[in-house]
Coordinates of C-alpha atoms in Angstrom, one line a residue:
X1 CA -9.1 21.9 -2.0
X2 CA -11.1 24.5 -4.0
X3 CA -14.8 23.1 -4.8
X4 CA -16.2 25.9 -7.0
X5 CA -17.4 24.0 -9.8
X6 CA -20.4 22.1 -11.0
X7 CA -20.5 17.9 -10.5
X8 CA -22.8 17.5 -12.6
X9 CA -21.4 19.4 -15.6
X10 CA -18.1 18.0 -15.3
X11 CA -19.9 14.2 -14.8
X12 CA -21.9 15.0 -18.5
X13 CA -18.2 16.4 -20.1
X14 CA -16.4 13.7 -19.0
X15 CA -13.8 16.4 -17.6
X16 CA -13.7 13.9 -14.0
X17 CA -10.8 11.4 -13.6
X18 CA -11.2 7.9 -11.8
X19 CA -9.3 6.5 -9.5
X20 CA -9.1 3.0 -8.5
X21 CA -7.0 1.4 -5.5
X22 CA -7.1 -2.6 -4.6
X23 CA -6.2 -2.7 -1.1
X24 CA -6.0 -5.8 1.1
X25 CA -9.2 -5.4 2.5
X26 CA -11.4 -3.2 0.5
X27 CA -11.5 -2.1 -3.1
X28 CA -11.9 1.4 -3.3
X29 CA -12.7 3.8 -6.8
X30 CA -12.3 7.7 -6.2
X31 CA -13.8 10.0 -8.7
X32 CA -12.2 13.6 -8.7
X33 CA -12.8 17.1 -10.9
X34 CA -9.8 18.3 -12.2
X35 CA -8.2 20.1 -8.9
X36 CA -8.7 16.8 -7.6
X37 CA -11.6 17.5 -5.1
X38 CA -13.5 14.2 -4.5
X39 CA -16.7 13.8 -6.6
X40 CA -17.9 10.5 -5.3
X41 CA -16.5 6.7 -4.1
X42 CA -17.2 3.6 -4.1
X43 CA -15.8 0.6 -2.0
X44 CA -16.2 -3.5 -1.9
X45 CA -14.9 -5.0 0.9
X46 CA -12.5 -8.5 0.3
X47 CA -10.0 -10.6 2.4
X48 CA -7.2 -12.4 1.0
X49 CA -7.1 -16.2 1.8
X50 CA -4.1 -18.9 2.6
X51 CA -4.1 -21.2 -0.3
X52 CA -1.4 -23.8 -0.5
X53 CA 1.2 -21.9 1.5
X54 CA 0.6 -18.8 0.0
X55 CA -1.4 -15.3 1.0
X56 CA -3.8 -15.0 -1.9
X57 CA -6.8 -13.4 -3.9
X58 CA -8.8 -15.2 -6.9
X59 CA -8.5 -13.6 -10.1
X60 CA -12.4 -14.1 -9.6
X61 CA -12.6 -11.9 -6.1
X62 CA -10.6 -9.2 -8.3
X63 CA -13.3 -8.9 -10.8
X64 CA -15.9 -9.1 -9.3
X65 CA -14.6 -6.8 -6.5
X66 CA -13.9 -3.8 -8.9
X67 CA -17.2 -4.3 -10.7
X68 CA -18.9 -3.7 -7.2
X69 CA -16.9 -1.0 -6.3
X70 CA -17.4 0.8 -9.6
X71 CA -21.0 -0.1 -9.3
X72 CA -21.2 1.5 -6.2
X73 CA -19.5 4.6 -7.3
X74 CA -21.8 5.5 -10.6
X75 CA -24.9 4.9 -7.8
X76 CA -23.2 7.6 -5.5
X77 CA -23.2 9.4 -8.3
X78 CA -26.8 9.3 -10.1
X79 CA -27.9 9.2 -6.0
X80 CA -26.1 12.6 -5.6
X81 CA -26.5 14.2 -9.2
X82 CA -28.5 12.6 -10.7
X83 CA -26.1 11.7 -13.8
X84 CA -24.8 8.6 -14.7
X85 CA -21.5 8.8 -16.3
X86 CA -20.1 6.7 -18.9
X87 CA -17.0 8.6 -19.8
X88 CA -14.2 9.7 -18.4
X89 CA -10.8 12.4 -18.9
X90 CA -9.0 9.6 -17.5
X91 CA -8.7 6.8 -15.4
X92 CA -5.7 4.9 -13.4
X93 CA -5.0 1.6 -11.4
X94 CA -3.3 0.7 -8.5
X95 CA -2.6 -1.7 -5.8
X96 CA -1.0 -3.5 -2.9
X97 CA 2.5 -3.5 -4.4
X98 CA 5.1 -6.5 -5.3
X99 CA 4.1 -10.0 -5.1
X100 CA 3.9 -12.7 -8.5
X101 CA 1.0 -12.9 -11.0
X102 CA 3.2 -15.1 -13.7
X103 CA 1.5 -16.2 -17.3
X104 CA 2.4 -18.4 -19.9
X105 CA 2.5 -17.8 -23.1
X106 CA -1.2 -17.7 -24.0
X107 CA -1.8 -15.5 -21.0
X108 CA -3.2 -18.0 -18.6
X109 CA -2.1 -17.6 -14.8
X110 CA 0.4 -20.4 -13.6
X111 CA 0.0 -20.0 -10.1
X112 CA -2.3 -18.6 -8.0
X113 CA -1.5 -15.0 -7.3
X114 CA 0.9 -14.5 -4.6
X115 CA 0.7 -11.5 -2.3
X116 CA 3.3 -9.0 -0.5
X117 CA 2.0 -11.2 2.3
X118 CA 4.0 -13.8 1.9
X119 CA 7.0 -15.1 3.8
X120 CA 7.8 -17.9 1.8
X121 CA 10.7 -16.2 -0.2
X122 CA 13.3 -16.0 2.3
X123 CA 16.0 -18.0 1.2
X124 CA 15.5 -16.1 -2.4
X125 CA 15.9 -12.6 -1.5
X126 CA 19.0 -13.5 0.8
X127 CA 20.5 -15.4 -2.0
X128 CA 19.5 -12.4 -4.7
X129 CA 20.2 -9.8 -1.6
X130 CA 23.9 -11.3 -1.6
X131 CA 24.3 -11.5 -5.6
X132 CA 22.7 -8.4 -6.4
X133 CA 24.4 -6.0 -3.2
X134 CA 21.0 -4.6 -3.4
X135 CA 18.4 -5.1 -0.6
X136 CA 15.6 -7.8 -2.6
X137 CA 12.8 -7.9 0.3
X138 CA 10.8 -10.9 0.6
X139 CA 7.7 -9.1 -1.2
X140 CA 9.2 -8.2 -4.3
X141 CA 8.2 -9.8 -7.8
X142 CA 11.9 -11.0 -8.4
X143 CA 12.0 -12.4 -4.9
X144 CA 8.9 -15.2 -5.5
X145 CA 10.4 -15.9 -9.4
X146 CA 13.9 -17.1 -7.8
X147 CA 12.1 -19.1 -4.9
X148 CA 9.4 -20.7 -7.1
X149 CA 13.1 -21.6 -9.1
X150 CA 14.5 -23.2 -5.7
X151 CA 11.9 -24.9 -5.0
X152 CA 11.7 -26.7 -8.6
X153 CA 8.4 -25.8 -9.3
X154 CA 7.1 -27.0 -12.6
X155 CA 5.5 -24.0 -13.8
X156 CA 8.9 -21.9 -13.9
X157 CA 9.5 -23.5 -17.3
X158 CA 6.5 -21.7 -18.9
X159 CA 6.6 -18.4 -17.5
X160 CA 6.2 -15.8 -20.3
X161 CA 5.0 -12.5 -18.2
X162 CA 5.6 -11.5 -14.8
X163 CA 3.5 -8.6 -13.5
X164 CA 1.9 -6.9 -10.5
X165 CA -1.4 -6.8 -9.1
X166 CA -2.2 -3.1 -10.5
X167 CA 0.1 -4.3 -13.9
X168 CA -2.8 -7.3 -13.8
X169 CA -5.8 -5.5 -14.1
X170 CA -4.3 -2.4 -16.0
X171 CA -3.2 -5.6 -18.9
X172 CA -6.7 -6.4 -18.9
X173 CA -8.5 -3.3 -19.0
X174 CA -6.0 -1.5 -21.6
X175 CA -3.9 -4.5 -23.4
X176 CA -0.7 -2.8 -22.7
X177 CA 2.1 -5.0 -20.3
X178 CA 3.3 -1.5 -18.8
X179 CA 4.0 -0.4 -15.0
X180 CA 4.3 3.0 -13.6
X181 CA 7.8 3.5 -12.1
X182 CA 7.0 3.1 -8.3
X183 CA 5.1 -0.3 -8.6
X184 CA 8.1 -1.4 -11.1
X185 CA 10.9 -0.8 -8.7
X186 CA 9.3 -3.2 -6.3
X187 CA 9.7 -5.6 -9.2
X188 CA 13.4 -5.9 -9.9
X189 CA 15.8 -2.7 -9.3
X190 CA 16.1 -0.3 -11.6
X191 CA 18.5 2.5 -12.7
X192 CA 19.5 5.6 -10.8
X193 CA 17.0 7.8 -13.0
X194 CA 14.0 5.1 -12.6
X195 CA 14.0 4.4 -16.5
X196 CA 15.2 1.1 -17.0
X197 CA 15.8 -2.3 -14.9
X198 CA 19.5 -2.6 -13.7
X199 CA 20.8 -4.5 -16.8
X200 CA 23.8 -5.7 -15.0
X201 CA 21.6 -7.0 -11.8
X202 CA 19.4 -8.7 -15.1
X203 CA 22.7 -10.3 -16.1
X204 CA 23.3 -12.0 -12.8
X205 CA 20.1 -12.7 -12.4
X206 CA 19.8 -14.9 -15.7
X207 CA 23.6 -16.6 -14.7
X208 CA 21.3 -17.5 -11.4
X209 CA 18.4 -18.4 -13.5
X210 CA 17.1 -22.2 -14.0
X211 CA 14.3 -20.7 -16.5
X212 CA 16.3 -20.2 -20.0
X213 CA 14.1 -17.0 -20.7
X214 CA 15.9 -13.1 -20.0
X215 CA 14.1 -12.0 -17.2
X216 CA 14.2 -8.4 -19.1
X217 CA 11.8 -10.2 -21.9
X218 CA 8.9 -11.0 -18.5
X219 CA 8.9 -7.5 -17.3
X220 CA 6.4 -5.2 -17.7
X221 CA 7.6 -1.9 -20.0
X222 CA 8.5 0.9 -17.5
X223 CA 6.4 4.4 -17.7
X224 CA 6.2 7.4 -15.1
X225 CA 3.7 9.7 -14.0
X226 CA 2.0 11.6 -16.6
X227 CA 2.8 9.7 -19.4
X228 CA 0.1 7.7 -21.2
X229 CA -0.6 3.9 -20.0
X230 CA -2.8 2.9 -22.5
X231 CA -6.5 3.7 -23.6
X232 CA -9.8 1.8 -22.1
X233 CA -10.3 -1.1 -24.8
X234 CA -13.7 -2.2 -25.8
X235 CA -13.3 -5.7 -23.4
X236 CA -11.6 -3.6 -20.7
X237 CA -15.1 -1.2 -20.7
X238 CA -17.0 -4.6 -20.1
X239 CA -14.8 -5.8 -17.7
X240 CA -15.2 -2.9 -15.5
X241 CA -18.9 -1.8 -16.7
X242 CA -21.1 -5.1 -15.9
X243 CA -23.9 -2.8 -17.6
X244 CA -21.5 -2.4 -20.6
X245 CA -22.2 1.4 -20.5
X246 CA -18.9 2.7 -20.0
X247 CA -17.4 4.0 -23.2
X248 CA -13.7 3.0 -24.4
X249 CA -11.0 5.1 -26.0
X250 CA -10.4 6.4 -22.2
X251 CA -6.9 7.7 -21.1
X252 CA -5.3 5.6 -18.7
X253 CA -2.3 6.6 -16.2
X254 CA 0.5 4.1 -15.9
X255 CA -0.4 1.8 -13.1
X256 CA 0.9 2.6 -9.5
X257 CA 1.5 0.6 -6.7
X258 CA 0.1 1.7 -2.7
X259 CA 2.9 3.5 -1.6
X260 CA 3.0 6.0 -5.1
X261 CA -0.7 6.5 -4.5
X262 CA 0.1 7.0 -0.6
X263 CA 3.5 9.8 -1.7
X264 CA 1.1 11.8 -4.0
X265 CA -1.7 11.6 -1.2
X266 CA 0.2 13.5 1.0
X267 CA 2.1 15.4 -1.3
X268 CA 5.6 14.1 -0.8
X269 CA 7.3 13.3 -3.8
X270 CA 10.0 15.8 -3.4
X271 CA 13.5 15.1 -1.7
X272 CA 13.4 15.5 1.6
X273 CA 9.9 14.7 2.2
X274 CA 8.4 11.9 3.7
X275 CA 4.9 10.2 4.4
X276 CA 3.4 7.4 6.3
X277 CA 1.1 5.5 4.7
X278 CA -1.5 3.2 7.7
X279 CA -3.4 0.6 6.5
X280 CA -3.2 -2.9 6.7
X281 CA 0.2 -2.8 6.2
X282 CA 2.6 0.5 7.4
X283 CA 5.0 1.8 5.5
X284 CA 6.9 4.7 5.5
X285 CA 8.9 6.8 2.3
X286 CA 11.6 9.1 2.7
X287 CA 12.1 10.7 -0.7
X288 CA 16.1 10.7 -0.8
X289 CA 18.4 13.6 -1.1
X290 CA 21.1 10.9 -2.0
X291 CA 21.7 7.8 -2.0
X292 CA 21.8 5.3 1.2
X293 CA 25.9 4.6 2.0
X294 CA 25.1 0.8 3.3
X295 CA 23.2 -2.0 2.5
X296 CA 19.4 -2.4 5.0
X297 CA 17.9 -5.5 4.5
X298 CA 15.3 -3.4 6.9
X299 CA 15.1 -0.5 4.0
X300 CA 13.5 -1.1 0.4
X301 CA 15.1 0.8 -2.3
X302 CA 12.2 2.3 -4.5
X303 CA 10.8 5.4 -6.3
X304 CA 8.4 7.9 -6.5
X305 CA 5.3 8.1 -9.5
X306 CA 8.1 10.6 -11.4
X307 CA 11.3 8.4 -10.2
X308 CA 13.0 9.7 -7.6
X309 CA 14.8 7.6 -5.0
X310 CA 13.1 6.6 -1.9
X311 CA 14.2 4.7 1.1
X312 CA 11.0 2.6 2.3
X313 CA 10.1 1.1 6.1
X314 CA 7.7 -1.2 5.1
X315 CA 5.8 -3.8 7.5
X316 CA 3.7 -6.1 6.7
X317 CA 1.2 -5.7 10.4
X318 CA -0.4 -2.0 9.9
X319 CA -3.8 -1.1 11.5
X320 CA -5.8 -4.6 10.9
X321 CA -5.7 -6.0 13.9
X322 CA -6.5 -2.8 15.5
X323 CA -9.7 -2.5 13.6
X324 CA -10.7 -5.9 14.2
X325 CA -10.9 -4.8 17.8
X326 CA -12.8 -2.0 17.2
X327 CA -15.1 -4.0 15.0
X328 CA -16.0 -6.2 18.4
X329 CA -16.5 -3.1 20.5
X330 CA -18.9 -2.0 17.8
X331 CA -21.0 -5.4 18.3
X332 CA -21.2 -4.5 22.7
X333 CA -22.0 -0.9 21.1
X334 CA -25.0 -2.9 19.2
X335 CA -25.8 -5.1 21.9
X336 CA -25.9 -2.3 24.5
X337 CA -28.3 -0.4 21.8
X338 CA -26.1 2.7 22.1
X339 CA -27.4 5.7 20.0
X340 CA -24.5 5.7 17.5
X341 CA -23.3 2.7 16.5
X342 CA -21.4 3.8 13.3
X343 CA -18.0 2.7 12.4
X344 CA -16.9 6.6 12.9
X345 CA -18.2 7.2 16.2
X346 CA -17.3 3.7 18.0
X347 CA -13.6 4.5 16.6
X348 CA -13.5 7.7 18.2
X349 CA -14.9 6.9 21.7
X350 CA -12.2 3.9 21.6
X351 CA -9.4 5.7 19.7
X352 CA -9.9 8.6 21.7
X353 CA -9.9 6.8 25.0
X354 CA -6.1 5.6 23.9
X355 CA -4.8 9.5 24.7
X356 CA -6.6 9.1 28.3
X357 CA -3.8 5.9 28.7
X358 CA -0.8 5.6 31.0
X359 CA 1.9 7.0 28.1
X360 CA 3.4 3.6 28.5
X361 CA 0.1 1.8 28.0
X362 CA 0.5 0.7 31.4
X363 CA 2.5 -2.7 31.2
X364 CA 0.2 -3.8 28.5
X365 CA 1.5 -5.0 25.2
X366 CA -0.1 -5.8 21.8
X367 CA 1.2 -7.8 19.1
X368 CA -0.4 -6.9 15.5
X369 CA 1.5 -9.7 13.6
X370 CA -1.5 -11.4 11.6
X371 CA 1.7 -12.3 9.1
X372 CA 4.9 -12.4 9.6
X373 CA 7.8 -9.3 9.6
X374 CA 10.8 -8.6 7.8
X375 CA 11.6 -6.3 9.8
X376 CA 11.5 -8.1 13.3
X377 CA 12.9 -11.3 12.1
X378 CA 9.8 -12.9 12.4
X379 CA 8.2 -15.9 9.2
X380 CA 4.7 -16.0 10.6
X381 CA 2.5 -13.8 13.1
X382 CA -0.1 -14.4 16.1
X383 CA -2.1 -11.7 17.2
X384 CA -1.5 -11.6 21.1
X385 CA -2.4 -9.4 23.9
X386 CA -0.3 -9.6 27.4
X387 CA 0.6 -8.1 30.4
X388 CA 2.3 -8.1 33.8
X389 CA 0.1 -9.1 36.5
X390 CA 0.7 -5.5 37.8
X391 CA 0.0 -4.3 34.8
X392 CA -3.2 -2.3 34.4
X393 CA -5.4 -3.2 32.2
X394 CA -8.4 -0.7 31.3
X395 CA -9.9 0.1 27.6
X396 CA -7.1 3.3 27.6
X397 CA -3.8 1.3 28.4
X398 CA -5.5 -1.5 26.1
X399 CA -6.2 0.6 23.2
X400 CA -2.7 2.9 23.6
X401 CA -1.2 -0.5 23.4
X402 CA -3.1 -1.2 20.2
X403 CA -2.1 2.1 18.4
X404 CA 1.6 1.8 19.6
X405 CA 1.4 -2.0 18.6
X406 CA 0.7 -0.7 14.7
X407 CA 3.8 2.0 14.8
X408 CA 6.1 -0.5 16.7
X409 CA 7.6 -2.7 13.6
X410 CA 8.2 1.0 11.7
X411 CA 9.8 2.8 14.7
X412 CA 12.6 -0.3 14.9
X413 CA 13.2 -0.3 11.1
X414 CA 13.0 3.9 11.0
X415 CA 16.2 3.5 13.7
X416 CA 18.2 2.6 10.3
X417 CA 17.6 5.3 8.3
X418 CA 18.7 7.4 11.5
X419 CA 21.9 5.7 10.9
X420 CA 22.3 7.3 7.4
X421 CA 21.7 10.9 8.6
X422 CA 18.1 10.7 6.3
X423 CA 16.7 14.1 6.9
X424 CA 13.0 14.8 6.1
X425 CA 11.2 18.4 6.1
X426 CA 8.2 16.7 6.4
X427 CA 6.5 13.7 7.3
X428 CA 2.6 13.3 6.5
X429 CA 0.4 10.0 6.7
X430 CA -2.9 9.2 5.6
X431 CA -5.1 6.4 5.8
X432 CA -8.4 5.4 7.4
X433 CA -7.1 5.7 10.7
X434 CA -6.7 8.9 10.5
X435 CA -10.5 10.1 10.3
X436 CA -10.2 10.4 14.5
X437 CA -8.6 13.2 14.4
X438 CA -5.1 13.9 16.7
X439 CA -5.1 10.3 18.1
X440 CA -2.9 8.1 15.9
X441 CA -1.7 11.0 14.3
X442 CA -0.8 12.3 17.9
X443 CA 1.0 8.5 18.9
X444 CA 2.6 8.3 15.2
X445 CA 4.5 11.2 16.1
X446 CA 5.9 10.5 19.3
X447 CA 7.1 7.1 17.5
X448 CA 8.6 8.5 14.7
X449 CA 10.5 11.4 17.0
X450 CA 8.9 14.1 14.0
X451 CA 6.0 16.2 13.9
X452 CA 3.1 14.4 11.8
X453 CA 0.8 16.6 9.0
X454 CA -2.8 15.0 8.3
X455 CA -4.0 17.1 5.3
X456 CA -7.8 17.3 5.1
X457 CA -7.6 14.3 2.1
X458 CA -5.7 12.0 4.4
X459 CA -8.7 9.4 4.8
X460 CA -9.7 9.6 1.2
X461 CA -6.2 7.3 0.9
X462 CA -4.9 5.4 -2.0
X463 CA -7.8 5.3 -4.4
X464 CA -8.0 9.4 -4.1
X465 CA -3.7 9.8 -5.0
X466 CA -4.8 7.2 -7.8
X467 CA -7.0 9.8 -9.0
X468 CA -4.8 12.6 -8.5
X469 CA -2.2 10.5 -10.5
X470 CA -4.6 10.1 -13.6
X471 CA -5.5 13.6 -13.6
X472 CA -2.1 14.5 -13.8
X473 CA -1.6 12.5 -17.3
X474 CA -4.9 13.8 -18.6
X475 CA -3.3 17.3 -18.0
X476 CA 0.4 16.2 -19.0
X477 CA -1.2 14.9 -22.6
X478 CA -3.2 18.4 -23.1
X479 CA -0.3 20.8 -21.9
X480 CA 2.1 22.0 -24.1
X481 CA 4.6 22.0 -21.3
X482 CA 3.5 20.5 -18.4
X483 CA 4.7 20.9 -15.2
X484 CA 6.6 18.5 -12.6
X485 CA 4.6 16.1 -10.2
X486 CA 5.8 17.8 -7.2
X487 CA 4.8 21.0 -8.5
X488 CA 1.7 20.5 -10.2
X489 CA 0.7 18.7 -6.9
X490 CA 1.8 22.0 -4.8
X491 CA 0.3 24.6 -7.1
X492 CA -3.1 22.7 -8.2
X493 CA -4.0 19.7 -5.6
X494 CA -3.0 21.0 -2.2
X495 CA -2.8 25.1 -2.8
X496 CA -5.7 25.3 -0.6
X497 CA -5.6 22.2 1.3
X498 CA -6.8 22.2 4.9
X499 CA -3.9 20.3 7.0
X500 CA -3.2 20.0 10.7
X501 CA 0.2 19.1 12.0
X502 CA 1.1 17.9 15.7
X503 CA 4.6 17.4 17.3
X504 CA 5.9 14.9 19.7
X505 CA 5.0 15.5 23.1
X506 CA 8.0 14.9 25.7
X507 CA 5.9 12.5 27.8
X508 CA 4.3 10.8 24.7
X509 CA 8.3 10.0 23.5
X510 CA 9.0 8.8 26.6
X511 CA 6.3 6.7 27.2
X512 CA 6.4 4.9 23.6
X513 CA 10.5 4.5 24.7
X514 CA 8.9 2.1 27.4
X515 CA 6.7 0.5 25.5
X516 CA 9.0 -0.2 22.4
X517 CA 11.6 -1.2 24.7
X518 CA 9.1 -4.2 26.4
X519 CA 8.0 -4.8 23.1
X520 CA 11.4 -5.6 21.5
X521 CA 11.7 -8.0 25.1
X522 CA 8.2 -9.5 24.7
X523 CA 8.7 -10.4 20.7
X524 CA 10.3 -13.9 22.0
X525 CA 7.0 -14.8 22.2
X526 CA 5.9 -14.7 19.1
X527 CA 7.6 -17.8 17.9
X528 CA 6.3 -20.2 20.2
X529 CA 2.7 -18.6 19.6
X530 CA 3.5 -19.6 16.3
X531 CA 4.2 -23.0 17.1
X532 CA 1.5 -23.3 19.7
X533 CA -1.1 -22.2 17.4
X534 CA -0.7 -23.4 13.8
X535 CA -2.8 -21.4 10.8
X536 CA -6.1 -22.9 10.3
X537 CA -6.0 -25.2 7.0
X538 CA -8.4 -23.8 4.2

């Protein structure tokens, strides 16, 4: 990305646009110049928590998480340029998509929040699966409604406002009850051009309804990228600015969910592109040419930030586990006093030892389910690690199993879209795991069967595209004609992007063939773990 200007002119104009992303395990603001080239981050680490049944976060933990994170952002910046900014061109929100934050009518949360986590909703999104003739995974906002209704729970009656974790904090930081497209079509399904809910899906849905409200009347409004979301009010600027520095009046972009940040990330919002976004979930998005001919309950039916159709792989076990691991073989690193001990360089010796593996990770197989998976039949998870006695077990078979562990769940549910003849130009992922260079993005290939482009922004992930995203409708409310996502993406964010693509290796297909195929054998395990080892009561 082109870098010739001046931070600390653009910090004094106000000219930079913020970015900020709530993942499940860190909290991450992004601030960018206008061509998008990163200015400075901040990040708060959090973990969600099992609270009655349910994967959750306080409304507390969210607060007080993007305070720190902003707090640590304006300190990278007076650190780095000496400026501390209190305006900005524009500013956007997103999140971990789906899940149920409901209110009642005096705006007071009836639950606590319920995550994408969750496996709860089962026998809801078959029932609404079968009504609608719509895929409704177990995630989706619509999904927890209907089972909290199954399961007579008393607060259904007052519901007044259903929303999403980036529709949450945008409410509170703008006023306005609005969603960007993507996040909203992991709500309730919408219309083939992305501006509306399917009003004859909202009709069945209220002749299934126990609540007497229209669903329509709990739904956030519907906006798209580049269109205004709203402008900082004077509470939200306190909310976010503990100092109570931050000026208001500030242009917000409609709030996104994950996998729109993770599409403009990796530029691929255009039909027949794709991405792969790794975190602690994986999902992949095939921007559709046309529509699917069948009904997946394996594929997710949602949009891009401007509305197009996408088919999405998601699974709920991405690159946590793995991380976890390398977290321990940081601590020996500590204890052994190596010289580099940083996050960066104990990921590459281990990553990297994963390409010096048998390609079938020889007889060694890793589970990554710390929840359960939609898309291999399994309501819980257990973290497990196994083998054949002849197996060998060194740190490369154990950590090739770990990175082929993360892409296995997506491999099985990207065999469905295979079935529909979904053809992509290209594929690119981003996430953290990425920052080793060739190795996941190396093994991601050879799962997928397609070659894999990391762009140089790949590990600045879902805060970054967030940015990007706010940007854009600071630029789409000053142009007199502004121009498309996809293009203004090509022609202004990644026209002199650095990227690095890698095909699938023979031996590398081959060898994840083995794996995936022991894998699929070895999964009958998992449900006894579960029952063996029940989750630890909070």
């Amino acid at each position: 990305m082109p870098t010739d200007f001046d931070p600390k002119q653009l910090l004094a104009a106000g000219d930079t646009s913020l970015g900020i992303e709530f993942g499940s395990t860190r909290i991450k603001a992004c601030l960018v110049a206008p061509d998008a080239t990163p200015i400075a981050t901040g990040v708060h680490e959090w973990e969600n928590q099992l609270v009655d049944g349910h994967w959750s976060y306080s409304l507390e933990s969210i607060w007080s998480g993007v305070q720190a994170a902003y707090t640590s952002l304006i300190k990278q910046c007076e650190e780095k340029y000496a400026f501390k900014p209190t305006r900005f061109a524009s500013i956007g929100v997103s999140a971990m998509m789906h899940g149920y934050l409901a209110f009642d009518a005096n705006d007071e949360l009836l639950v606590p929040f319920r995550t994408w986590r969750d496996t709860t909703t089962g026998p809801a999104a078959e029932q609404l699966t079968k009504a609608f003739k719509v895929n409704i995974p177990l995630r989706w906002s619509v999904a927890h409604y209907y089972q909290a209704m199954l399961d007579q729970e008393p607060h259904v009656a007052d519901v007044s406002f259903l929303t999403t974790l980036a529709g949450y904090v945008h409410w509170k930081l703008t006023g306005e009850k609005v969603l960007g497209v993507g996040d909203a079509s992991g709500m309730f399904p919408l219309n083939s051009d992305g501006t509306e809910y399917r009003l004859d899906l909202i009709e069945i849905f209220n002749k299934m309804s126990t609540s007497e409200r229209d669903i329509k009347e709990l739904l956030p409004a519907i906006r798209t990228a580049g269109q205004s979301g709203g402008k900082l009010t004077e509470a939200g600027a306190k909310l976010l600015d503990p100092t109570g520095e931050l000026e208001p009046g500030i242009l917000f972009a409609p709030p996104e969910g994950d996998a729109g940040t993770g599409m403009v990330a990796t530029n691929a919002v255009k039909p027949r592109t794709g991405n792969v976004s790794v975190g602690t979930s994986i999902f992949l998005m095939a921007v559709l040419e046309n529509p699917l001919k069948h009904l997946h309950p394996e594929i997710d039916l949602v949009t891009t930030p401007d509305g197009h159709p996408v088919a999405m792989v998601h699974c709920n076990n991405g690159a946590d586990e793995l991380a976890r691991w390398v977290d321990m073989f940081r601590e020996v690193a500590q204890l052994l006093n190596a010289p580099d001990t940083s996050a960066d360089a104990v990921y590459a010796a281990t990553l990297g030892a994963a390409l010096e593996g048998e390609a079938d990770a020889g007889g060694v197989f890793a589970f990554n389910n710390l929840a359960g998976e939609p898309v291999t039949h399994l309501d819980g998870g257990r973290p497990l690690i196994t083998r054949s006695p002849w197996a060998t077990l060194n740190l490369p078979n154990f950590m090739r199993a770990q990175v082929y562990s993360t892409f296995a769940a997506l491999a099985i549910g990207l065999e469905v879209l295979e079935t529909e003849a979904v053809q992509l130009d290209v594929l690119s992922a981003h996430g953290g795991v990425f920052r080793t260079e060739k190795v996941a993005q190396r093994l991601l290939a050879a799962a997928t069967h397609t070659p894999i482009t990391v762009q140089d922004s790949a590990s600045e992930g879902g805060a970054w595209g967030m940015a990007v995203l706010a940007a854009y409708s600071a630029y789409c409310q000053n142009a007199a004609t502004p121009q498309p996502l996809a293009e203004y993406l090509t022609g202004t964010v990644f026209a002199s992007a650095a990227q690095e693509t890698i095909a699938p290796s023979a031996a590398d297909e081959r060898g994840f063939a083995t794996f995936l195929a022991g894998y699929r054998q070895a999964l009958t395990i998992q449900p006894h773990a579960i029952r063996a080892l029940p989750p630890r009561a909070l």
